[in-house]
PDB file of C-alpha atoms in Angstrom:
ATOM      1  CA  ARG F   1     -15.711  16.870  -3.119  1.00  0.00           C
ATOM      2  CA  TRP F   2     -13.910  13.605  -3.039  1.00  0.00           C
ATOM      3  CA  ARG F   3     -14.840  11.975  -6.400  1.00  0.00           C
ATOM      4  CA  ALA F   4     -14.769  15.386  -8.175  1.00  0.00           C
ATOM      5  CA  ASP F   5     -11.623  15.637  -7.365  1.00  0.00           C
ATOM      6  CA  GLY F   6     -10.609  12.039  -8.425  1.00  0.00           C
ATOM      7  CA  ARG F   7     -12.001  12.530 -11.647  1.00  0.00           C
ATOM      8  CA  ALA F   8     -10.076  16.240 -12.104  1.00  0.00           C
ATOM      9  CA  LEU F   9      -7.038  14.614 -11.524  1.00  0.00           C
ATOM     10  CA  ARG F  10      -4.865  13.668 -14.679  1.00  0.00           C
ATOM     11  CA  LYS F  11      -4.174   9.898 -13.664  1.00  0.00           C
ATOM     12  CA  LEU F  12      -5.225   8.673 -10.186  1.00  0.00           C
ATOM     13  CA  PRO F  13      -3.126   5.505  -8.734  1.00  0.00           C
ATOM     14  CA  VAL F  14      -4.155   1.927  -8.570  1.00  0.00           C
ATOM     15  CA  HIS F  15      -1.935   1.147  -5.645  1.00  0.00           C
ATOM     16  CA  VAL F  16      -0.974   3.597  -3.263  1.00  0.00           C
ATOM     17  CA  GLY F  17       1.951   2.523  -0.797  1.00  0.00           C
ATOM     18  CA  LEU F  18       1.474   4.642   2.963  1.00  0.00           C
ATOM     19  CA  VAL F  19       5.111   4.102   4.908  1.00  0.00           C
ATOM     20  CA  VAL F  20       5.080   5.798   7.662  1.00  0.00           C
ATOM     21  CA  THR F  21       8.798   6.545   8.516  1.00  0.00           C
ATOM     22  CA  GLU F  22       8.314   7.833  12.198  1.00  0.00           C
ATOM     23  CA  GLU F  23       8.907   6.744  15.633  1.00  0.00           C
ATOM     24  CA  GLU F  24       4.879   7.038  16.539  1.00  0.00           C
ATOM     25  CA  PRO F  25       2.946   6.048  13.807  1.00  0.00           C
ATOM     26  CA  SER F  26      -1.377   7.368  14.592  1.00  0.00           C
ATOM     27  CA  TYR F  27      -3.984   5.094  14.095  1.00  0.00           C
ATOM     28  CA  ALA F  28      -6.207   7.960  13.437  1.00  0.00           C
ATOM     29  CA  ASP F  29      -4.366  10.283  10.932  1.00  0.00           C
ATOM     30  CA  MET F  30      -3.435   6.769   9.063  1.00  0.00           C
ATOM     31  CA  ALA F  31      -7.337   5.739   8.674  1.00  0.00           C
ATOM     32  CA  SER F  32      -8.163   9.459   7.364  1.00  0.00           C
ATOM     33  CA  LEU F  33      -5.298   8.631   4.409  1.00  0.00           C
ATOM     34  CA  VAL F  34      -7.263   5.133   3.494  1.00  0.00           C
ATOM     35  CA  VAL F  35     -10.383   6.183   3.983  1.00  0.00           C
ATOM     36  CA  TRP F  36      -9.560   9.847   1.415  1.00  0.00           C
ATOM     37  CA  CYS F  37      -7.441   6.690  -1.212  1.00  0.00           C
ATOM     38  CA  MET F  38     -11.128   5.040  -0.835  1.00  0.00           C
ATOM     39  CA  ALA F  39     -13.429   7.973  -1.920  1.00  0.00           C
ATOM     40  CA  MET F  40     -10.582   8.909  -4.414  1.00  0.00           C
ATOM     41  CA  GLY F  41     -11.217   5.657  -6.277  1.00  0.00           C
ATOM     42  CA  ILE F  42      -8.027   3.655  -5.408  1.00  0.00           C
ATOM     43  CA  SER F  43      -8.273   0.955  -5.213  1.00  0.00           C
ATOM     44  CA  TYR F  44      -5.087  -0.903  -3.436  1.00  0.00           C
ATOM     45  CA  VAL F  45      -3.716   0.852  -0.331  1.00  0.00           C
ATOM     46  CA  SER F  46      -0.502  -0.686   1.323  1.00  0.00           C
ATOM     47  CA  VAL F  47      -0.081   0.765   5.283  1.00  0.00           C
ATOM     48  CA  TYR F  48       3.490   0.139   6.003  1.00  0.00           C
ATOM     49  CA  ASP F  49       6.085   1.446   8.712  1.00  0.00           C
ATOM     50  CA  HIS F  50       9.269  -0.342   9.888  1.00  0.00           C
ATOM     51  CA  ASN F  51       8.106  -1.167  13.143  1.00  0.00           C
ATOM     52  CA  GLY F  52       5.207  -3.223  12.203  1.00  0.00           C
ATOM     53  CA  ILE F  53       3.157  -1.524  14.960  1.00  0.00           C
ATOM     54  CA  PHE F  54       0.526  -1.148  12.237  1.00  0.00           C
ATOM     55  CA  LYS F  55       0.464  -4.941  11.179  1.00  0.00           C
ATOM     56  CA  ARG F  56       0.370  -6.202  14.896  1.00  0.00           C
ATOM     57  CA  ASN F  57      -2.103  -3.792  15.645  1.00  0.00           C
ATOM     58  CA  ASN F  58      -4.345  -4.167  12.434  1.00  0.00           C
ATOM     59  CA  SER F  59      -7.515  -4.470  14.269  1.00  0.00           C
ATOM     60  CA  ARG F  60      -7.115  -1.165  16.278  1.00  0.00           C
ATOM     61  CA  LEU F  61      -6.091   0.020  13.063  1.00  0.00           C
ATOM     62  CA  MET F  62      -9.479  -1.391  11.358  1.00  0.00           C
ATOM     63  CA  ASP F  63     -12.174   0.436  13.666  1.00  0.00           C
ATOM     64  CA  GLU F  64     -10.639   3.467  13.167  1.00  0.00           C
ATOM     65  CA  ILE F  65     -10.954   2.964   9.348  1.00  0.00           C
ATOM     66  CA  LEU F  66     -14.454   1.947   9.932  1.00  0.00           C
ATOM     67  CA  LYS F  67     -15.105   4.498  12.512  1.00  0.00           C
ATOM     68  CA  GLN F  68     -14.108   7.566   9.845  1.00  0.00           C
ATOM     69  CA  GLN F  69     -15.227   5.911   6.773  1.00  0.00           C
ATOM     70  CA  GLN F  70     -18.888   5.920   8.812  1.00  0.00           C
ATOM     71  CA  GLU F  71     -18.354   9.149   9.707  1.00  0.00           C
ATOM     72  CA  LEU F  72     -16.404  10.845   6.344  1.00  0.00           C
ATOM     73  CA  LEU F  73     -18.285   8.418   3.450  1.00  0.00           C
ATOM     74  CA  GLY F  74     -21.183   7.042   5.117  1.00  0.00           C
ATOM     75  CA  LEU F  75     -22.960   3.838   3.269  1.00  0.00           C
ATOM     76  CA  ASP F  76     -23.338   4.586  -0.575  1.00  0.00           C
ATOM     77  CA  CYS F  77     -20.321   2.580  -1.649  1.00  0.00           C
ATOM     78  CA  SER F  78     -20.555  -1.362  -2.546  1.00  0.00           C
ATOM     79  CA  LYS F  79     -19.050  -3.770   0.094  1.00  0.00           C
ATOM     80  CA  TYR F  80     -15.366  -5.159   0.394  1.00  0.00           C
ATOM     81  CA  SER F  81     -13.306  -7.239   2.628  1.00  0.00           C
ATOM     82  CA  VAL F  82     -10.654  -6.133   4.030  1.00  0.00           C
ATOM     83  CA  GLU F  83      -7.168  -9.050   3.244  1.00  0.00           C
ATOM     84  CA  PHE F  84      -4.201  -8.191   5.881  1.00  0.00           C
ATOM     85  CA  ALA F  85      -0.404  -8.539   4.568  1.00  0.00           C
ATOM     86  CA  ASN F  86      -1.013 -12.239   6.278  1.00  0.00           C
ATOM     87  CA  HIS F  87      -3.840 -13.297   4.731  1.00  0.00           C
ATOM     88  CA  ASP F  88      -5.943 -13.548   7.472  1.00  0.00           C
ATOM     89  CA  LYS F  89      -9.060 -12.623   7.326  1.00  0.00           C
ATOM     90  CA  THR F  90     -11.256 -10.136   8.743  1.00  0.00           C
ATOM     91  CA  GLY F  91     -14.701 -10.425   9.816  1.00  0.00           C
ATOM     92  CA  GLN F  92     -15.223  -6.749   8.980  1.00  0.00           C
ATOM     93  CA  VAL F  93     -16.811  -4.909   6.370  1.00  0.00           C
ATOM     94  CA  LEU F  94     -15.901  -1.735   4.745  1.00  0.00           C
ATOM     95  CA  ASN F  95     -17.991  -0.066   2.271  1.00  0.00           C
ATOM     96  CA  CYS F  96     -15.895   0.692  -0.947  1.00  0.00           C
ATOM     97  CA  GLN F  97     -14.201  -0.393  -3.741  1.00  0.00           C
ATOM     98  CA  SER F  98     -10.694  -0.263  -2.555  1.00  0.00           C
ATOM     99  CA  THR F  99      -8.439  -3.564  -1.096  1.00  0.00           C
ATOM    100  CA  LEU F 100      -6.118  -2.631   2.181  1.00  0.00           C
ATOM    101  CA  LYS F 101      -3.177  -4.745   3.574  1.00  0.00           C
ATOM    102  CA  VAL F 102      -1.014  -4.105   6.145  1.00  0.00           C
ATOM    103  CA  LEU F 103       2.463  -4.751   5.943  1.00  0.00           C
ATOM    104  CA  SER F 104       5.628  -4.912   7.956  1.00  0.00           C
ATOM    105  CA  PRO F 105       9.491  -5.329   7.399  1.00  0.00           C
ATOM    106  CA  GLU F 106       9.515  -9.051   6.876  1.00  0.00           C
ATOM    107  CA  ASP F 107       7.002  -8.084   4.186  1.00  0.00           C
ATOM    108  CA  GLY F 108      10.084  -7.024   2.285  1.00  0.00           C
ATOM    109  CA  LYS F 109      13.486  -8.311   2.030  1.00  0.00           C
ATOM    110  CA  ALA F 110      12.338 -11.810   3.892  1.00  0.00           C
ATOM    111  CA  ASP F 111       9.721 -12.226   2.054  1.00  0.00           C
ATOM    112  CA  ILE F 112      12.097 -12.525  -1.325  1.00  0.00           C
ATOM    113  CA  VAL F 113      14.973 -14.441   0.806  1.00  0.00           C
ATOM    114  CA  LYS F 114      11.998 -16.740   1.283  1.00  0.00           C
ATOM    115  CA  ALA F 115      10.661 -17.219  -2.387  1.00  0.00           C
ATOM    116  CA  ALA F 116      14.420 -17.574  -3.091  1.00  0.00           C
ATOM    117  CA  GLN F 117      13.990 -20.261  -0.760  1.00  0.00           C
ATOM    118  CA  ASN F 118      11.078 -21.865  -2.376  1.00  0.00           C
ATOM    119  CA  PHE F 119      12.750 -21.492  -6.173  1.00  0.00           C
ATOM    120  CA  CYS F 120      15.753 -23.578  -4.954  1.00  0.00           C
ATOM    121  CA  GLN F 121      14.115 -26.417  -3.427  1.00  0.00           C
ATOM    122  CA  LEU F 122      11.775 -26.731  -6.949  1.00  0.00           C
ATOM    123  CA  VAL F 123      14.808 -26.599  -8.948  1.00  0.00           C
ATOM    124  CA  ALA F 124      16.415 -29.153  -6.177  1.00  0.00           C
ATOM    125  CA  GLN F 125      13.122 -31.449  -7.074  1.00  0.00           C
ATOM    126  CA  GLN F 126      13.398 -30.527 -11.014  1.00  0.00           C
ATOM    127  CA  GLN F 127      10.392 -29.175 -10.748  1.00  0.00           C
ATOM    128  CA  ARG F 128      12.205 -26.275 -12.400  1.00  0.00           C
ATOM    129  CA  THR F 129      15.506 -25.090 -14.191  1.00  0.00           C
ATOM    130  CA  HIS F 130      17.847 -22.168 -12.921  1.00  0.00           C
ATOM    131  CA  SER F 131      17.072 -20.731 -16.421  1.00  0.00           C
ATOM    132  CA  ASP F 132      13.068 -20.363 -15.225  1.00  0.00           C
ATOM    133  CA  LEU F 133      13.737 -17.259 -12.456  1.00  0.00           C
ATOM    134  CA  ASP F 134      12.902 -14.572 -14.671  1.00  0.00           C
ATOM    135  CA  VAL F 135      10.726 -11.285 -13.338  1.00  0.00           C
ATOM    136  CA  ASN F 136       7.265 -12.840 -13.843  1.00  0.00           C
ATOM    137  CA  MET F 137       8.363 -15.970 -11.972  1.00  0.00           C
ATOM    138  CA  LEU F 138       9.954 -13.788  -8.613  1.00  0.00           C
ATOM    139  CA  ASP F 139       6.704 -11.465  -8.578  1.00  0.00           C
ATOM    140  CA  ASN F 140       4.277 -15.039  -8.321  1.00  0.00           C
ATOM    141  CA  LEU F 141       6.763 -16.603  -5.895  1.00  0.00           C
ATOM    142  CA  LEU F 142       6.208 -13.516  -3.858  1.00  0.00           C
ATOM    143  CA  SER F 143       3.391 -13.930  -1.071  1.00  0.00           C
ATOM    144  CA  SER F 144       3.444 -10.505   0.138  1.00  0.00           C
ATOM    145  CA  THR F 145       1.254  -8.630  -2.137  1.00  0.00           C
ATOM    146  CA  HIS F 146      -0.338 -11.562  -4.292  1.00  0.00           C
ATOM    147  CA  GLY F 147      -2.893  -9.990  -5.856  1.00  0.00           C
ATOM    148  CA  PHE F 148      -1.734  -6.414  -5.621  1.00  0.00           C
ATOM    149  CA  PRO F 149      -0.250  -5.135  -8.835  1.00  0.00           C
ATOM    150  CA  ASP F 150       2.897  -3.149  -7.828  1.00  0.00           C
ATOM    151  CA  PRO F 151       2.271   0.812  -5.987  1.00  0.00           C
ATOM    152  CA  ASP F 152       2.473   3.774  -8.467  1.00  0.00           C
ATOM    153  CA  LEU F 153       3.101   6.116  -5.936  1.00  0.00           C
ATOM    154  CA  VAL F 154       4.370   5.797  -2.486  1.00  0.00           C
ATOM    155  CA  LEU F 155       3.476   8.710   0.068  1.00  0.00           C
ATOM    156  CA  LYS F 156       6.186   8.370   2.572  1.00  0.00           C
ATOM    157  CA  PHE F 157       5.755  10.316   6.030  1.00  0.00           C
ATOM    158  CA  GLY F 158       8.902  11.562   8.064  1.00  0.00           C
ATOM    159  CA  PRO F 159      12.226  13.002   7.676  1.00  0.00           C
ATOM    160  CA  VAL F 160      14.107   9.649   7.047  1.00  0.00           C
ATOM    161  CA  ASP F 161      14.636   9.932   3.265  1.00  0.00           C
ATOM    162  CA  SER F 162      14.327   5.712   2.934  1.00  0.00           C
ATOM    163  CA  THR F 163      11.536   3.627   2.160  1.00  0.00           C
ATOM    164  CA  LEU F 164      12.898   1.482   4.931  1.00  0.00           C
ATOM    165  CA  GLY F 165      12.308  -1.812   3.305  1.00  0.00           C
ATOM    166  CA  PHE F 166       8.976  -1.068   2.131  1.00  0.00           C
ATOM    167  CA  LEU F 167       8.752  -3.852  -0.898  1.00  0.00           C
ATOM    168  CA  PRO F 168      12.231  -3.504  -2.176  1.00  0.00           C
ATOM    169  CA  TRP F 169      11.154  -5.693  -4.953  1.00  0.00           C
ATOM    170  CA  HIS F 170       7.963  -3.747  -6.617  1.00  0.00           C
ATOM    171  CA  ILE F 171       8.901  -0.227  -6.541  1.00  0.00           C
ATOM    172  CA  ARG F 172      11.466   0.049  -8.758  1.00  0.00           C
ATOM    173  CA  LEU F 173       9.446   1.806 -11.140  1.00  0.00           C
ATOM    174  CA  THR F 174       7.302   3.391  -8.323  1.00  0.00           C
ATOM    175  CA  GLU F 175       7.258   7.268  -7.771  1.00  0.00           C
ATOM    176  CA  ILE F 176       7.746   8.701  -4.211  1.00  0.00           C
ATOM    177  CA  ILE F 177       6.582  11.559  -3.128  1.00  0.00           C
ATOM    178  CA  SER F 178       8.338  12.604   0.634  1.00  0.00           C
ATOM    179  CA  LEU F 179       5.297  14.052   3.099  1.00  0.00           C
ATOM    180  CA  PRO F 180       7.116  15.720   6.595  1.00  0.00           C
ATOM    181  CA  SER F 181       4.532  13.858   8.931  1.00  0.00           C
ATOM    182  CA  HIS F 182       1.489  11.914   8.786  1.00  0.00           C
ATOM    183  CA  LEU F 183       0.530  13.677  11.822  1.00  0.00           C
ATOM    184  CA  ASN F 184      -2.263  15.909  11.504  1.00  0.00           C
ATOM    185  CA  ILE F 185      -2.124  15.120   8.031  1.00  0.00           C
ATOM    186  CA  SER F 186      -4.496  17.381   6.230  1.00  0.00           C
ATOM    187  CA  TYR F 187      -6.588  16.488   3.036  1.00  0.00           C
ATOM    188  CA  GLU F 188      -4.954  19.370   0.640  1.00  0.00           C
ATOM    189  CA  GLU F 189      -1.884  17.897   1.969  1.00  0.00           C
ATOM    190  CA  PHE F 190      -3.050  14.308   0.730  1.00  0.00           C
ATOM    191  CA  PHE F 191      -4.697  16.124  -2.816  1.00  0.00           C
ATOM    192  CA  SER F 192      -1.952  18.472  -3.380  1.00  0.00           C
ATOM    193  CA  ALA F 193       0.416  15.086  -3.077  1.00  0.00           C
ATOM    194  CA  LEU F 194      -1.823  13.704  -5.841  1.00  0.00           C
ATOM    195  CA  HIS F 195      -1.819  16.917  -8.047  1.00  0.00           C
ATOM    196  CA  HIS F 196       1.860  16.624  -8.390  1.00  0.00           C
ATOM    197  CA  TYR F 197       1.452  12.857  -9.353  1.00  0.00           C
ATOM    198  CA  ALA F 198      -0.941  12.660 -12.271  1.00  0.00           C
ATOM    199  CA  ALA F 199       1.082  15.833 -13.232  1.00  0.00           C
ATOM    200  CA  CYS F 200       4.811  13.749 -13.484  1.00  0.00           C
ATOM    201  CA  GLU F 201       5.825  12.165 -16.647  1.00  0.00           C
ATOM    202  CA  GLN F 202       7.053   8.791 -15.877  1.00  0.00           C
ATOM    203  CA  ARG F 203      10.086   7.994 -18.076  1.00  0.00           C
ATOM    204  CA  TRP F 204       9.633   4.060 -17.216  1.00  0.00           C
ATOM    205  CA  GLY F 205      13.175   3.998 -16.936  1.00  0.00           C
ATOM    206  CA  LYS F 206      14.439   5.979 -20.500  1.00  0.00           C
TER     207      LYS F 206
END
């Protein structure tokens, strides 16, 4: 069903951000969302909560993802390794062609500050001039999303009307869809959000 649903959509996001603004994140429910993204054929998934709970406990999240993936998907996808935003490699392997990063606030504004400091050092060392700084240069200096495209879609969960620091540089063209909660979220609610994204017309600021 997941594959059929993915093919039925007019467009599928390449990179989905899953942003939890609630105080009590659920590992099981977040794992379900990640596995559904895999099953739909979404290539990149970012998980974020403003307290950094998922990132601090990424092995617990990974265990839950592996458990649900085996239950829901079986072993019919080619293998891939999971990379976390802090560049630590896990020894675990998931079985679908997607890549996951777990992010926290330090990967947002703090990463931009670090990139600016690195650029200033390059200018001070006369390896760059101030006129070299452009969008592409800043993208290359940011480390938290190295190798990841900007998110096409952010699913924000919870009552807070904010993404609470999730990748502020990268979501300038991102479609953001708010859902009441990630707790006990159903596949139908998830697919409805993807259907909404597929139907929207993005004007890229025009």
